[in-house]
Amino acid sequence: MKIKVKVPATSANLGVGYDCLGIALDAYCIATFEEIEHGLEISGCEQAYCNSDNLFYRSFCAALEYMQKKVQGVRIHIDSNIPTARGLGSSATCIVAGITAASAMFHNAMNKYEIFDLAAKLEGHPDNVAPAIFGALCVSFMEEGHASMIRYGIKKDMHFIAIIPNYEVKTEDARKVLPTQMSYHDAVYQMGRCAAFAKALEIGNMLIVKKACKDKMQEPYRKQLIPEYDKIRALCERFGADTMFLSGSGSTMMALTREEECAMQLKKQLQIQYPAWDLRILHATYDGVQSEVL
Ligand code: HSE
């Protein structure tokens, strides 16, 4: 049997929602999984990842184990335009693709909530895998090792300008620079903004988007990993973007506007100043992972 899966990119945290907010975006990873007589064959990624350590494969195996199923061998082909280690959910796409494909091989033996629960365990936090599975804007959290989520809508005309530097930031490193404690005062600051920001994205209230998207939990510590952060923020403001935040743990910075002209002009200016960077105007998608039997 051969299964094709399509998983959207995701942007987690959205500034003020560290480890709990995430949105699905219209850049995709497409992968096929085919049962073969024996062994493991992987193509479509760097040679260094074509082995049993591959995250697509490990997630596929984790799902088989969860379902108590076996395959003789598997051939995986990957076709992704989501850059790795840039804060656009590339590891979540590997995990969600692997689990979904395994489930689809056994007549969708896992429902989406089981896929989510296992994916969140493998990823270690639920904020990327939730929108990768369910689409749109997801608020998620873990309780006693299990993942829960609730989905918000997202105003259709939001333009996400993904400013993708030509260097990686590893999530592991970006988590190490964070403090281990936060004051009660800052927690109150953060909670109000996080809840307001999610609703503001849903209804398109850019006044609240602008006011609420000022993070105190992670961006002030992580921006040291992205030397151009302050310059980019100033440029986004100058070109009229409503806000700019780190996408996931970086290195991507995400500017947000409902004005198409603003998005185009900002992208054009960034292209001039950072010709080696990848600049994309993305939009939210309501579709999470999709699978089909080929
Ligand atoms: N919430 C995670 C973090 C996302 O910020 O570390 C990583 O992509």
mmCIF file of C-alpha atoms and ligand atoms in Angstrom:
data_model
loop_
_atom_site.group_PDB
_atom_site.id
_atom_site.type_symbol
_atom_site.label_atom_id
_atom_site.label_comp_id
_atom_site.label_asym_id
_atom_site.label_seq_id
_atom_site.Cartn_x
_atom_site.Cartn_y
_atom_site.Cartn_z
ATOM 1 C CA MET A 1 0.000 0.000 0.000
ATOM 2 C CA LYS A 2 1.214 3.543 -0.800
ATOM 3 C CA ILE A 3 0.089 6.569 1.198
ATOM 4 C CA LYS A 4 0.553 10.244 0.369
ATOM 5 C CA VAL A 5 0.446 12.828 3.156
ATOM 6 C CA LYS A 6 0.434 16.595 2.929
ATOM 7 C CA VAL A 7 1.271 18.585 6.074
ATOM 8 C CA PRO A 8 1.240 22.385 6.404
ATOM 9 C CA ALA A 9 4.047 24.484 7.832
ATOM 10 C CA THR A 10 3.322 26.010 11.208
ATOM 11 C CA SER A 11 4.345 29.058 13.150
ATOM 12 C CA ALA A 12 4.351 28.453 16.892
ATOM 13 C CA ASN A 13 4.300 30.859 19.850
ATOM 14 C CA LEU A 14 3.115 33.821 17.737
ATOM 15 C CA GLY A 15 5.169 35.961 20.106
ATOM 16 C CA VAL A 16 3.044 35.965 23.254
ATOM 17 C CA GLY A 17 1.875 32.330 23.221
ATOM 18 C CA TYR A 18 5.041 30.458 24.140
ATOM 19 C CA ASP A 19 4.495 26.693 23.811
ATOM 20 C CA CYS A 20 0.715 27.086 23.432
ATOM 21 C CA LEU A 21 -0.269 29.089 20.293
ATOM 22 C CA GLY A 22 0.352 27.895 16.747
ATOM 23 C CA ILE A 23 -1.009 28.527 13.293
ATOM 24 C CA ALA A 24 -1.034 26.466 10.086
ATOM 25 C CA LEU A 25 0.397 28.209 7.017
ATOM 26 C CA ASP A 26 0.203 27.493 3.301
ATOM 27 C CA ALA A 27 3.680 26.035 2.716
ATOM 28 C CA TYR A 28 3.715 22.254 2.608
ATOM 29 C CA CYS A 29 5.613 19.064 3.120
ATOM 30 C CA ILE A 30 4.395 16.211 0.932
ATOM 31 C CA ALA A 31 5.624 12.687 1.615
ATOM 32 C CA THR A 32 4.796 9.222 0.376
ATOM 33 C CA PHE A 33 5.102 6.022 2.405
ATOM 34 C CA GLU A 34 4.996 2.697 0.598
ATOM 35 C CA GLU A 35 5.130 -0.730 2.103
ATOM 36 C CA ILE A 36 7.923 -2.791 0.533
ATOM 37 C CA GLU A 37 9.118 -6.362 1.033
ATOM 38 C CA HIS A 38 11.905 -5.509 3.436
ATOM 39 C CA GLY A 39 14.202 -2.766 4.690
ATOM 40 C CA LEU A 40 14.086 1.006 4.681
ATOM 41 C CA GLU A 41 14.530 3.298 1.667
ATOM 42 C CA ILE A 42 14.444 7.087 2.021
ATOM 43 C CA SER A 43 14.791 9.715 -0.694
ATOM 44 C CA GLY A 44 14.167 13.455 -1.064
ATOM 45 C CA CYS A 45 16.355 14.628 1.808
ATOM 46 C CA GLU A 46 20.038 14.948 2.612
ATOM 47 C CA GLN A 47 21.956 11.667 2.580
ATOM 48 C CA ALA A 48 22.790 12.152 6.272
ATOM 49 C CA TYR A 49 19.074 11.718 7.098
ATOM 50 C CA CYS A 50 18.487 8.662 4.911
ATOM 51 C CA ASN A 51 18.710 6.141 7.743
ATOM 52 C CA SER A 52 16.704 4.723 10.625
ATOM 53 C CA ASP A 53 17.269 7.917 12.648
ATOM 54 C CA ASN A 54 15.081 9.835 10.198
ATOM 55 C CA LEU A 55 12.234 11.585 12.023
ATOM 56 C CA PHE A 56 9.595 10.620 9.415
ATOM 57 C CA TYR A 57 10.615 6.996 9.902
ATOM 58 C CA ARG A 58 10.886 7.127 13.698
ATOM 59 C CA SER A 59 7.421 8.689 13.932
ATOM 60 C CA PHE A 60 6.032 6.109 11.498
ATOM 61 C CA CYS A 61 7.477 3.348 13.720
ATOM 62 C CA ALA A 62 6.134 4.989 16.903
ATOM 63 C CA ALA A 63 2.647 4.950 15.407
ATOM 64 C CA LEU A 64 3.009 1.279 14.357
ATOM 65 C CA GLU A 65 3.998 0.450 17.901
ATOM 66 C CA TYR A 66 1.040 2.430 19.281
ATOM 67 C CA MET A 67 -1.333 0.511 16.963
ATOM 68 C CA GLN A 68 0.526 -2.770 17.582
ATOM 69 C CA LYS A 69 0.961 -3.251 13.848
ATOM 70 C CA LYS A 70 3.909 -4.249 11.681
ATOM 71 C CA VAL A 71 5.025 -3.618 8.098
ATOM 72 C CA GLN A 72 7.697 -5.634 6.292
ATOM 73 C CA GLY A 73 9.603 -2.635 5.014
ATOM 74 C CA VAL A 74 8.958 0.942 3.968
ATOM 75 C CA ARG A 75 9.990 3.327 1.178
ATOM 76 C CA ILE A 76 9.675 7.007 2.092
ATOM 77 C CA HIS A 77 9.934 9.886 -0.356
ATOM 78 C CA ILE A 78 9.965 13.460 0.935
ATOM 79 C CA ASP A 79 9.149 16.610 -1.002
ATOM 80 C CA SER A 80 9.138 19.612 1.312
ATOM 81 C CA ASN A 81 9.441 23.341 0.802
ATOM 82 C CA ILE A 82 9.556 24.007 4.533
ATOM 83 C CA PRO A 83 13.106 24.953 5.541
ATOM 84 C CA THR A 84 14.612 23.085 8.503
ATOM 85 C CA ALA A 85 15.549 24.666 11.840
ATOM 86 C CA ARG A 86 13.983 28.013 10.903
ATOM 87 C CA GLY A 87 10.936 27.980 13.223
ATOM 88 C CA LEU A 88 8.395 26.920 10.599
ATOM 89 C CA GLY A 89 7.516 23.587 12.145
ATOM 90 C CA SER A 90 9.649 21.317 9.963
ATOM 91 C CA SER A 91 10.107 18.722 12.718
ATOM 92 C CA ALA A 92 6.350 18.762 13.408
ATOM 93 C CA THR A 93 5.712 18.028 9.710
ATOM 94 C CA CYS A 94 8.019 14.977 9.873
ATOM 95 C CA ILE A 95 6.289 13.657 12.995
ATOM 96 C CA VAL A 96 2.728 14.325 11.816
ATOM 97 C CA ALA A 97 3.479 12.876 8.364
ATOM 98 C CA GLY A 98 4.988 9.677 9.807
ATOM 99 C CA ILE A 99 2.168 9.015 12.272
ATOM 100 C CA THR A 100 -0.600 9.908 9.800
ATOM 101 C CA ALA A 101 0.878 7.682 7.092
ATOM 102 C CA ALA A 102 1.138 4.709 9.466
ATOM 103 C CA SER A 103 -2.446 5.219 10.592
ATOM 104 C CA ALA A 104 -3.655 5.528 6.980
ATOM 105 C CA MET A 105 -1.910 2.247 6.089
ATOM 106 C CA PHE A 106 -4.190 0.570 8.619
ATOM 107 C CA HIS A 107 -7.476 2.176 7.527
ATOM 108 C CA ASN A 108 -7.047 5.259 9.740
ATOM 109 C CA ALA A 109 -6.730 3.189 12.883
ATOM 110 C CA MET A 110 -5.808 6.303 14.864
ATOM 111 C CA ASN A 111 -8.191 9.252 15.097
ATOM 112 C CA LYS A 112 -6.863 12.833 14.915
ATOM 113 C CA TYR A 113 -6.765 13.209 18.696
ATOM 114 C CA GLU A 114 -4.682 10.057 19.081
ATOM 115 C CA ILE A 115 -2.364 11.327 16.347
ATOM 116 C CA PHE A 116 -2.120 14.656 18.186
ATOM 117 C CA ASP A 117 -1.380 13.039 21.526
ATOM 118 C CA LEU A 118 1.389 10.853 20.145
ATOM 119 C CA ALA A 119 2.818 13.699 18.013
ATOM 120 C CA ALA A 120 2.945 16.071 21.005
ATOM 121 C CA LYS A 121 4.785 13.409 23.030
ATOM 122 C CA LEU A 122 7.353 12.896 20.271
ATOM 123 C CA GLU A 123 7.810 16.644 19.677
ATOM 124 C CA GLY A 124 7.927 17.530 23.390
ATOM 125 C CA HIS A 125 5.513 20.464 23.066
ATOM 126 C CA PRO A 126 2.103 20.621 21.352
ATOM 127 C CA ASP A 127 2.065 24.070 19.703
ATOM 128 C CA ASN A 128 3.384 23.090 16.250
ATOM 129 C CA VAL A 129 1.820 19.656 15.915
ATOM 130 C CA ALA A 130 -1.690 20.923 16.813
ATOM 131 C CA PRO A 131 -2.103 23.232 13.780
ATOM 132 C CA ALA A 132 -0.164 20.775 11.579
ATOM 133 C CA ILE A 133 -2.922 18.249 12.344
ATOM 134 C CA PHE A 134 -6.044 20.386 12.782
ATOM 135 C CA GLY A 135 -5.223 23.508 10.722
ATOM 136 C CA ALA A 136 -6.043 27.159 11.542
ATOM 137 C CA LEU A 137 -5.028 28.699 14.877
ATOM 138 C CA CYS A 138 -4.715 26.240 17.741
ATOM 139 C CA VAL A 139 -4.322 26.831 21.450
ATOM 140 C CA SER A 140 -2.883 23.740 23.063
ATOM 141 C CA PHE A 141 -1.542 22.488 26.374
ATOM 142 C CA MET A 142 -0.311 19.331 28.058
ATOM 143 C CA GLU A 143 -1.860 17.758 31.125
ATOM 144 C CA GLU A 144 -0.404 14.687 32.800
ATOM 145 C CA GLY A 145 1.474 13.878 29.619
ATOM 146 C CA HIS A 146 -1.575 14.207 27.350
ATOM 147 C CA ALA A 147 -2.267 16.929 24.827
ATOM 148 C CA SER A 148 -5.428 19.040 24.570
ATOM 149 C CA MET A 149 -6.261 21.753 22.087
ATOM 150 C CA ILE A 150 -8.956 24.171 20.998
ATOM 151 C CA ARG A 151 -9.141 25.677 17.553
ATOM 152 C CA TYR A 152 -9.759 29.313 16.662
ATOM 153 C CA GLY A 153 -10.622 30.752 13.279
ATOM 154 C CA ILE A 154 -8.318 33.222 11.622
ATOM 155 C CA LYS A 155 -9.291 36.298 9.636
ATOM 156 C CA LYS A 156 -8.898 35.428 5.976
ATOM 157 C CA ASP A 157 -6.989 38.472 4.781
ATOM 158 C CA MET A 158 -4.065 38.223 7.228
ATOM 159 C CA HIS A 159 -0.748 38.279 5.393
ATOM 160 C CA PHE A 160 2.154 36.601 7.179
ATOM 161 C CA ILE A 161 5.464 37.829 5.797
ATOM 162 C CA ALA A 162 7.942 35.072 6.626
ATOM 163 C CA ILE A 163 11.417 36.571 6.875
ATOM 164 C CA ILE A 164 13.635 33.502 6.770
ATOM 165 C CA PRO A 165 17.353 34.116 7.418
ATOM 166 C CA ASN A 166 19.998 32.040 5.684
ATOM 167 C CA TYR A 167 21.035 30.474 8.995
ATOM 168 C CA GLU A 168 19.496 27.989 11.392
ATOM 169 C CA VAL A 169 18.542 28.314 15.035
ATOM 170 C CA LYS A 170 18.080 24.956 16.722
ATOM 171 C CA THR A 171 15.071 24.781 19.056
ATOM 172 C CA GLU A 172 17.216 23.004 21.626
ATOM 173 C CA ASP A 173 19.639 25.959 21.720
ATOM 174 C CA ALA A 174 16.824 28.511 21.719
ATOM 175 C CA ARG A 175 15.242 26.814 24.751
ATOM 176 C CA LYS A 176 18.532 26.884 26.637
ATOM 177 C CA VAL A 177 18.704 30.693 26.639
ATOM 178 C CA LEU A 178 15.358 31.032 28.446
ATOM 179 C CA PRO A 179 15.140 31.690 32.182
ATOM 180 C CA THR A 180 13.542 29.023 34.361
ATOM 181 C CA GLN A 181 11.276 31.363 36.332
ATOM 182 C CA MET A 182 8.952 34.283 35.747
ATOM 183 C CA SER A 183 7.408 36.731 38.226
ATOM 184 C CA TYR A 184 3.690 36.754 39.064
ATOM 185 C CA HIS A 185 3.533 40.251 37.619
ATOM 186 C CA ASP A 186 4.980 39.128 34.268
ATOM 187 C CA ALA A 187 2.727 36.058 34.187
ATOM 188 C CA VAL A 188 -0.319 38.334 34.440
ATOM 189 C CA TYR A 189 1.129 40.577 31.721
ATOM 190 C CA GLN A 190 1.598 37.549 29.465
ATOM 191 C CA MET A 191 -1.738 35.783 30.065
ATOM 192 C CA GLY A 192 -3.864 38.799 29.178
ATOM 193 C CA ARG A 193 -1.941 39.450 25.990
ATOM 194 C CA CYS A 194 -1.903 35.806 24.901
ATOM 195 C CA ALA A 195 -5.681 35.353 25.289
ATOM 196 C CA ALA A 196 -6.430 38.719 23.636
ATOM 197 C CA PHE A 197 -4.025 38.081 20.762
ATOM 198 C CA ALA A 198 -5.641 34.762 19.800
ATOM 199 C CA LYS A 199 -9.112 36.329 19.653
ATOM 200 C CA ALA A 200 -7.788 39.392 17.819
ATOM 201 C CA LEU A 201 -6.319 37.162 15.091
ATOM 202 C CA GLU A 202 -9.655 35.408 14.764
ATOM 203 C CA ILE A 203 -11.701 38.578 14.333
ATOM 204 C CA GLY A 204 -9.012 40.683 12.647
ATOM 205 C CA ASN A 205 -8.767 43.341 15.349
ATOM 206 C CA MET A 206 -5.393 44.831 14.432
ATOM 207 C CA LEU A 207 -5.463 47.375 17.227
ATOM 208 C CA ILE A 208 -5.370 44.533 19.758
ATOM 209 C CA VAL A 209 -2.934 42.537 17.584
ATOM 210 C CA LYS A 210 -0.550 45.482 17.747
ATOM 211 C CA LYS A 211 -0.962 46.078 21.485
ATOM 212 C CA ALA A 212 -1.033 42.458 22.642
ATOM 213 C CA CYS A 213 1.869 41.035 20.654
ATOM 214 C CA LYS A 214 4.603 42.180 23.027
ATOM 215 C CA ASP A 215 6.210 39.118 24.518
ATOM 216 C CA LYS A 216 8.148 38.984 27.789
ATOM 217 C CA MET A 217 8.674 35.227 28.017
ATOM 218 C CA GLN A 218 11.028 34.311 25.223
ATOM 219 C CA GLU A 219 11.726 36.923 22.531
ATOM 220 C CA PRO A 220 13.795 39.231 24.768
ATOM 221 C CA TYR A 221 16.131 36.267 25.456
ATOM 222 C CA ARG A 222 16.097 34.676 22.027
ATOM 223 C CA LYS A 223 16.721 37.778 19.977
ATOM 224 C CA GLN A 224 20.428 37.530 20.863
ATOM 225 C CA LEU A 225 20.495 34.474 18.555
ATOM 226 C CA ILE A 226 19.247 36.602 15.642
ATOM 227 C CA PRO A 227 21.589 39.576 15.177
ATOM 228 C CA GLU A 228 19.268 41.363 12.708
ATOM 229 C CA TYR A 229 16.170 41.142 14.961
ATOM 230 C CA ASP A 230 16.016 44.825 16.044
ATOM 231 C CA LYS A 231 16.735 46.103 12.533
ATOM 232 C CA ILE A 232 14.024 43.891 11.034
ATOM 233 C CA ARG A 233 11.520 44.976 13.674
ATOM 234 C CA ALA A 234 12.209 48.642 12.896
ATOM 235 C CA LEU A 235 11.844 47.977 9.162
ATOM 236 C CA CYS A 236 8.535 46.162 9.655
ATOM 237 C CA GLU A 237 7.243 49.102 11.694
ATOM 238 C CA ARG A 238 8.443 51.598 9.086
ATOM 239 C CA PHE A 239 6.575 49.742 6.340
ATOM 240 C CA GLY A 240 3.364 49.651 8.364
ATOM 241 C CA ALA A 241 3.212 46.003 9.498
ATOM 242 C CA ASP A 242 0.964 45.641 12.548
ATOM 243 C CA THR A 243 3.406 43.434 14.399
ATOM 244 C CA MET A 244 6.448 41.220 14.040
ATOM 245 C CA PHE A 245 7.295 38.190 16.141
ATOM 246 C CA LEU A 246 9.684 35.279 16.160
ATOM 247 C CA SER A 247 8.235 32.259 14.405
ATOM 248 C CA GLY A 248 8.647 29.348 16.804
ATOM 249 C CA SER A 249 12.156 29.452 18.188
ATOM 250 C CA GLY A 250 13.476 31.288 15.112
ATOM 251 C CA SER A 251 15.393 32.075 13.051
ATOM 252 C CA THR A 252 12.335 33.143 11.015
ATOM 253 C CA MET A 253 10.719 36.451 11.924
ATOM 254 C CA MET A 254 7.083 36.887 10.973
ATOM 255 C CA ALA A 255 5.500 40.235 10.148
ATOM 256 C CA LEU A 256 1.736 40.564 10.080
ATOM 257 C CA THR A 257 -0.581 42.878 8.158
ATOM 258 C CA ARG A 258 -4.037 42.830 6.559
ATOM 259 C CA GLU A 259 -2.878 45.243 3.833
ATOM 260 C CA GLU A 260 -1.646 43.441 0.722
ATOM 261 C CA GLU A 261 0.271 46.499 -0.464
ATOM 262 C CA CYS A 262 2.125 46.713 2.853
ATOM 263 C CA ALA A 263 3.087 43.029 2.599
ATOM 264 C CA MET A 264 4.362 43.461 -0.969
ATOM 265 C CA GLN A 265 6.364 46.604 -0.208
ATOM 266 C CA LEU A 266 7.903 45.111 2.915
ATOM 267 C CA LYS A 267 8.893 41.954 1.059
ATOM 268 C CA LYS A 268 10.413 44.040 -1.751
ATOM 269 C CA GLN A 269 12.462 46.115 0.683
ATOM 270 C CA LEU A 270 13.654 43.034 2.555
ATOM 271 C CA GLN A 271 14.703 41.424 -0.725
ATOM 272 C CA ILE A 272 16.918 44.418 -1.443
ATOM 273 C CA GLN A 273 18.485 44.455 2.011
ATOM 274 C CA TYR A 274 18.771 40.686 2.522
ATOM 275 C CA PRO A 275 19.169 39.130 -0.942
ATOM 276 C CA ALA A 276 20.369 35.795 0.462
ATOM 277 C CA TRP A 277 17.294 35.332 2.676
ATOM 278 C CA ASP A 278 14.101 33.500 1.775
ATOM 279 C CA LEU A 279 11.117 35.891 1.883
ATOM 280 C CA ARG A 280 7.575 34.604 1.506
ATOM 281 C CA ILE A 281 4.081 35.967 1.924
ATOM 282 C CA LEU A 282 2.096 33.173 3.549
ATOM 283 C CA HIS A 283 -1.525 32.784 4.586
ATOM 284 C CA ALA A 284 -3.262 30.755 7.250
ATOM 285 C CA THR A 285 -4.840 27.503 6.158
ATOM 286 C CA TYR A 286 -7.790 25.760 7.749
ATOM 287 C CA ASP A 287 -6.606 22.385 6.480
ATOM 288 C CA GLY A 288 -4.371 20.339 8.702
ATOM 289 C CA VAL A 289 -2.710 17.131 7.565
ATOM 290 C CA GLN A 290 -4.373 15.275 4.704
ATOM 291 C CA SER A 291 -3.718 11.745 3.548
ATOM 292 C CA GLU A 292 -4.750 9.624 0.585
ATOM 293 C CA VAL A 293 -4.186 6.090 -0.563
ATOM 294 C CA LEU A 294 -2.467 6.106 -3.959
HETATM 295 N N1 HSE B 1 7.268 26.459 21.377
HETATM 296 C C1 HSE B 1 8.496 25.970 20.839
HETATM 297 C C2 HSE B 1 9.631 26.859 21.307
HETATM 298 C C3 HSE B 1 8.411 25.983 19.338
HETATM 299 O O1 HSE B 1 9.474 28.064 21.249
HETATM 300 O O2 HSE B 1 10.657 26.356 21.756
HETATM 301 C C4 HSE B 1 9.626 25.436 18.682
HETATM 302 O O3 HSE B 1 9.415 25.409 17.293
#
